[in-house]
């Protein structure tokens, strides 16, 4: 179902960072923890996700980079924000933060990857390099190639209605089923489930609705900065892969065809949370790109 597919941005949550941050800021739109020193790397997690999803990445980079790790409002137990639309508010506040702290590498996973693209579209002078982890400029078109912002309106409204009407037991069951398509390890599924249930459901609905109905495929032509795109090769439903590695590569190439300076790599065996499903591939690919 399109409804389940659209929940691809639900996070994998891991334990907290192993080192206390050197700085900790709380703003209405997000909290941010800063680790290490050096050139800034801005790390944006996905839907309902804590910034702790970047734990392993911070451990790999903090000796060379200043890692700014965000958790967005309303997610993973953080206080919701009343301002709407949610995604535009997040983009503005993130851009203001980056502008105040200096241009750098912007890295986002899932919903965070979408926001990273949107930031670069609005002002790519803030972004020296982008790293997009399993995110697409128009998520709806993955399963409906002819989809437009107008044609997904019905699916969007249906998703909002379904999620709003679920009781907590139904919501938990739905989350568990969806997470099993995105995470391989059962223990991590349970961790993700716990954090998803701690997130504000209205915020999830608003963010997901905005993601479903925002098409950046034409606008990414404005981005001039180098962009590295990692996509998950193991897109599964009911234990069966929906696409071959070649087909995943083709889907990504089609979605990103208007982005000029890009590299697309497929993590063949990883599900949505590449950094957890295949950390060796993820870190090797990431560090190779950063060292270029």
PDB file of N, CA and C in Angstrom, residues 82-127:
ATOM      1  N   UNK A  82       4.461  24.628  17.178  1.00  0.00           N
ATOM      2  CA  UNK A  82       3.120  24.963  16.696  1.00  0.00           C
ATOM      3  C   UNK A  82       3.141  25.553  15.297  1.00  0.00           C
ATOM      4  N   UNK A  83       4.275  26.053  14.856  1.00  0.00           N
ATOM      5  CA  UNK A  83       4.327  26.709  13.555  1.00  0.00           C
ATOM      6  C   UNK A  83       4.146  25.712  12.415  1.00  0.00           C
ATOM      7  N   UNK A  84       3.405  26.116  11.404  1.00  0.00           N
ATOM      8  CA  UNK A  84       3.177  25.303  10.207  1.00  0.00           C
ATOM      9  C   UNK A  84       3.402  26.159   8.967  1.00  0.00           C
ATOM     10  N   UNK A  85       3.643  25.562   7.792  1.00  0.00           N
ATOM     11  CA  UNK A  85       3.847  24.123   7.582  1.00  0.00           C
ATOM     12  C   UNK A  85       5.167  23.652   8.190  1.00  0.00           C
ATOM     13  N   UNK A  86       5.160  22.426   8.640  1.00  0.00           N
ATOM     14  CA  UNK A  86       6.276  21.903   9.426  1.00  0.00           C
ATOM     15  C   UNK A  86       7.588  21.902   8.648  1.00  0.00           C
ATOM     16  N   UNK A  87       7.586  21.338   7.441  1.00  0.00           N
ATOM     17  CA  UNK A  87       8.839  21.190   6.709  1.00  0.00           C
ATOM     18  C   UNK A  87       9.449  22.537   6.341  1.00  0.00           C
ATOM     19  N   UNK A  88       8.625  23.486   5.950  1.00  0.00           N
ATOM     20  CA  UNK A  88       9.155  24.811   5.610  1.00  0.00           C
ATOM     21  C   UNK A  88       9.731  25.494   6.845  1.00  0.00           C
ATOM     22  N   UNK A  89       9.084  25.289   7.981  1.00  0.00           N
ATOM     23  CA  UNK A  89       9.612  25.846   9.220  1.00  0.00           C
ATOM     24  C   UNK A  89      10.971  25.239   9.550  1.00  0.00           C
ATOM     25  N   UNK A  90      11.083  23.910   9.418  1.00  0.00           N
ATOM     26  CA  UNK A  90      12.361  23.250   9.694  1.00  0.00           C
ATOM     27  C   UNK A  90      13.451  23.748   8.746  1.00  0.00           C
ATOM     28  N   UNK A  91      13.105  23.859   7.471  1.00  0.00           N
ATOM     29  CA  UNK A  91      14.107  24.321   6.509  1.00  0.00           C
ATOM     30  C   UNK A  91      14.625  25.706   6.876  1.00  0.00           C
ATOM     31  N   UNK A  92      13.718  26.640   7.185  1.00  0.00           N
ATOM     32  CA  UNK A  92      14.136  27.992   7.521  1.00  0.00           C
ATOM     33  C   UNK A  92      15.020  28.019   8.757  1.00  0.00           C
ATOM     34  N   UNK A  93      14.596  27.303   9.797  1.00  0.00           N
ATOM     35  CA  UNK A  93      15.354  27.326  11.042  1.00  0.00           C
ATOM     36  C   UNK A  93      16.716  26.659  10.889  1.00  0.00           C
ATOM     37  N   UNK A  94      16.776  25.580  10.131  1.00  0.00           N
ATOM     38  CA  UNK A  94      18.058  24.922   9.879  1.00  0.00           C
ATOM     39  C   UNK A  94      18.985  25.826   9.071  1.00  0.00           C
ATOM     40  N   UNK A  95      18.431  26.502   8.068  1.00  0.00           N
ATOM     41  CA  UNK A  95      19.241  27.425   7.264  1.00  0.00           C
ATOM     42  C   UNK A  95      19.787  28.559   8.122  1.00  0.00           C
ATOM     43  N   UNK A  96      18.962  29.097   9.004  1.00  0.00           N
ATOM     44  CA  UNK A  96      19.419  30.170   9.889  1.00  0.00           C
ATOM     45  C   UNK A  96      20.548  29.683  10.787  1.00  0.00           C
ATOM     46  N   UNK A  97      20.423  28.456  11.289  1.00  0.00           N
ATOM     47  CA  UNK A  97      21.460  27.901  12.156  1.00  0.00           C
ATOM     48  C   UNK A  97      22.768  27.710  11.387  1.00  0.00           C
ATOM     49  N   UNK A  98      22.685  27.131  10.195  1.00  0.00           N
ATOM     50  CA  UNK A  98      23.897  26.911   9.386  1.00  0.00           C
ATOM     51  C   UNK A  98      24.536  28.243   9.023  1.00  0.00           C
ATOM     52  N   UNK A  99      23.724  29.218   8.664  1.00  0.00           N
ATOM     53  CA  UNK A  99      24.242  30.535   8.309  1.00  0.00           C
ATOM     54  C   UNK A  99      24.998  31.157   9.492  1.00  0.00           C
ATOM     55  N   UNK A 100      24.498  30.942  10.691  1.00  0.00           N
ATOM     56  CA  UNK A 100      25.133  31.511  11.885  1.00  0.00           C
ATOM     57  C   UNK A 100      26.428  30.791  12.253  1.00  0.00           C
ATOM     58  N   UNK A 101      26.562  29.521  11.872  1.00  0.00           N
ATOM     59  CA  UNK A 101      27.724  28.726  12.288  1.00  0.00           C
ATOM     60  C   UNK A 101      28.715  28.457  11.155  1.00  0.00           C
ATOM     61  N   UNK A 102      28.360  28.843   9.958  1.00  0.00           N
ATOM     62  CA  UNK A 102      29.295  28.714   8.839  1.00  0.00           C
ATOM     63  C   UNK A 102      28.937  27.582   7.896  1.00  0.00           C
ATOM     64  N   UNK A 103      29.134  27.808   6.625  1.00  0.00           N
ATOM     65  CA  UNK A 103      28.819  26.792   5.619  1.00  0.00           C
ATOM     66  C   UNK A 103      29.631  25.526   5.874  1.00  0.00           C
ATOM     67  N   UNK A 104      29.078  24.404   5.475  1.00  0.00           N
ATOM     68  CA  UNK A 104      29.768  23.147   5.711  1.00  0.00           C
ATOM     69  C   UNK A 104      29.122  22.007   4.952  1.00  0.00           C
ATOM     70  N   UNK A 105      29.384  20.807   5.410  1.00  0.00           N
ATOM     71  CA  UNK A 105      28.809  19.600   4.822  1.00  0.00           C
ATOM     72  C   UNK A 105      27.446  19.372   5.467  1.00  0.00           C
ATOM     73  N   UNK A 106      26.437  19.176   4.649  1.00  0.00           N
ATOM     74  CA  UNK A 106      25.087  18.931   5.161  1.00  0.00           C
ATOM     75  C   UNK A 106      24.706  17.501   4.805  1.00  0.00           C
ATOM     76  N   UNK A 107      24.406  16.719   5.835  1.00  0.00           N
ATOM     77  CA  UNK A 107      24.115  15.302   5.648  1.00  0.00           C
ATOM     78  C   UNK A 107      22.759  14.983   6.262  1.00  0.00           C
ATOM     79  N   UNK A 108      21.898  14.356   5.475  1.00  0.00           N
ATOM     80  CA  UNK A 108      20.578  14.035   5.979  1.00  0.00           C
ATOM     81  C   UNK A 108      20.151  12.636   5.602  1.00  0.00           C
ATOM     82  N   UNK A 109      19.416  12.007   6.513  1.00  0.00           N
ATOM     83  CA  UNK A 109      18.874  10.672   6.262  1.00  0.00           C
ATOM     84  C   UNK A 109      17.365  10.770   6.105  1.00  0.00           C
ATOM     85  N   UNK A 110      16.834  10.190   5.027  1.00  0.00           N
ATOM     86  CA  UNK A 110      15.401  10.094   4.836  1.00  0.00           C
ATOM     87  C   UNK A 110      14.773  11.484   4.798  1.00  0.00           C
ATOM     88  N   UNK A 111      13.861  11.798   5.718  1.00  0.00           N
ATOM     89  CA  UNK A 111      13.286  13.134   5.763  1.00  0.00           C
ATOM     90  C   UNK A 111      14.383  14.188   5.891  1.00  0.00           C
ATOM     91  N   UNK A 112      15.434  13.866   6.641  1.00  0.00           N
ATOM     92  CA  UNK A 112      16.563  14.778   6.762  1.00  0.00           C
ATOM     93  C   UNK A 112      17.288  14.978   5.445  1.00  0.00           C
ATOM     94  N   UNK A 113      17.338  13.941   4.608  1.00  0.00           N
ATOM     95  CA  UNK A 113      17.933  14.078   3.289  1.00  0.00           C
ATOM     96  C   UNK A 113      17.112  14.989   2.402  1.00  0.00           C
ATOM     97  N   UNK A 114      15.804  14.875   2.493  1.00  0.00           N
ATOM     98  CA  UNK A 114      14.912  15.762   1.750  1.00  0.00           C
ATOM     99  C   UNK A 114      15.146  17.210   2.170  1.00  0.00           C
ATOM    100  N   UNK A 115      15.240  17.456   3.476  1.00  0.00           N
ATOM    101  CA  UNK A 115      15.506  18.805   3.960  1.00  0.00           C
ATOM    102  C   UNK A 115      16.879  19.304   3.494  1.00  0.00           C
ATOM    103  N   UNK A 116      17.857  18.411   3.437  1.00  0.00           N
ATOM    104  CA  UNK A 116      19.192  18.793   2.961  1.00  0.00           C
ATOM    105  C   UNK A 116      19.131  19.272   1.518  1.00  0.00           C
ATOM    106  N   UNK A 117      18.405  18.549   0.684  1.00  0.00           N
ATOM    107  CA  UNK A 117      18.220  18.977  -0.699  1.00  0.00           C
ATOM    108  C   UNK A 117      17.535  20.336  -0.769  1.00  0.00           C
ATOM    109  N   UNK A 118      16.510  20.495   0.026  1.00  0.00           N
ATOM    110  CA  UNK A 118      15.712  21.723   0.003  1.00  0.00           C
ATOM    111  C   UNK A 118      16.534  22.925   0.467  1.00  0.00           C
ATOM    112  N   UNK A 119      17.409  22.701   1.432  1.00  0.00           N
ATOM    113  CA  UNK A 119      18.310  23.768   1.881  1.00  0.00           C
ATOM    114  C   UNK A 119      19.250  24.181   0.750  1.00  0.00           C
ATOM    115  N   UNK A 120      19.828  23.200   0.069  1.00  0.00           N
ATOM    116  CA  UNK A 120      20.749  23.502  -1.028  1.00  0.00           C
ATOM    117  C   UNK A 120      20.031  24.205  -2.172  1.00  0.00           C
ATOM    118  N   UNK A 121      18.781  23.852  -2.427  1.00  0.00           N
ATOM    119  CA  UNK A 121      17.994  24.530  -3.461  1.00  0.00           C
ATOM    120  C   UNK A 121      17.818  26.004  -3.107  1.00  0.00           C
ATOM    121  N   UNK A 122      17.487  26.263  -1.850  1.00  0.00           N
ATOM    122  CA  UNK A 122      17.205  27.633  -1.409  1.00  0.00           C
ATOM    123  C   UNK A 122      18.459  28.492  -1.355  1.00  0.00           C
ATOM    124  N   UNK A 123      19.582  27.898  -0.918  1.00  0.00           N
ATOM    125  CA  UNK A 123      20.821  28.676  -0.792  1.00  0.00           C
ATOM    126  C   UNK A 123      22.000  27.714  -0.732  1.00  0.00           C
ATOM    127  N   UNK A 124      22.519  27.349  -1.886  1.00  0.00           N
ATOM    128  CA  UNK A 124      23.598  26.363  -1.868  1.00  0.00           C
ATOM    129  C   UNK A 124      24.936  26.948  -1.431  1.00  0.00           C
ATOM    130  N   UNK A 125      24.989  28.263  -1.170  1.00  0.00           N
ATOM    131  CA  UNK A 125      26.217  28.825  -0.605  1.00  0.00           C
ATOM    132  C   UNK A 125      26.418  28.366   0.841  1.00  0.00           C
ATOM    133  N   UNK A 126      25.356  27.852   1.467  1.00  0.00           N
ATOM    134  CA  UNK A 126      25.471  27.309   2.818  1.00  0.00           C
ATOM    135  C   UNK A 126      26.053  25.905   2.830  1.00  0.00           C
ATOM    136  N   UNK A 127      26.094  25.276   1.664  1.00  0.00           N
ATOM    137  CA  UNK A 127      26.406  23.849   1.579  1.00  0.00           C
ATOM    138  C   UNK A 127      27.662  23.645   0.734  1.00  0.00           C
TER     139      UNK A 127
END
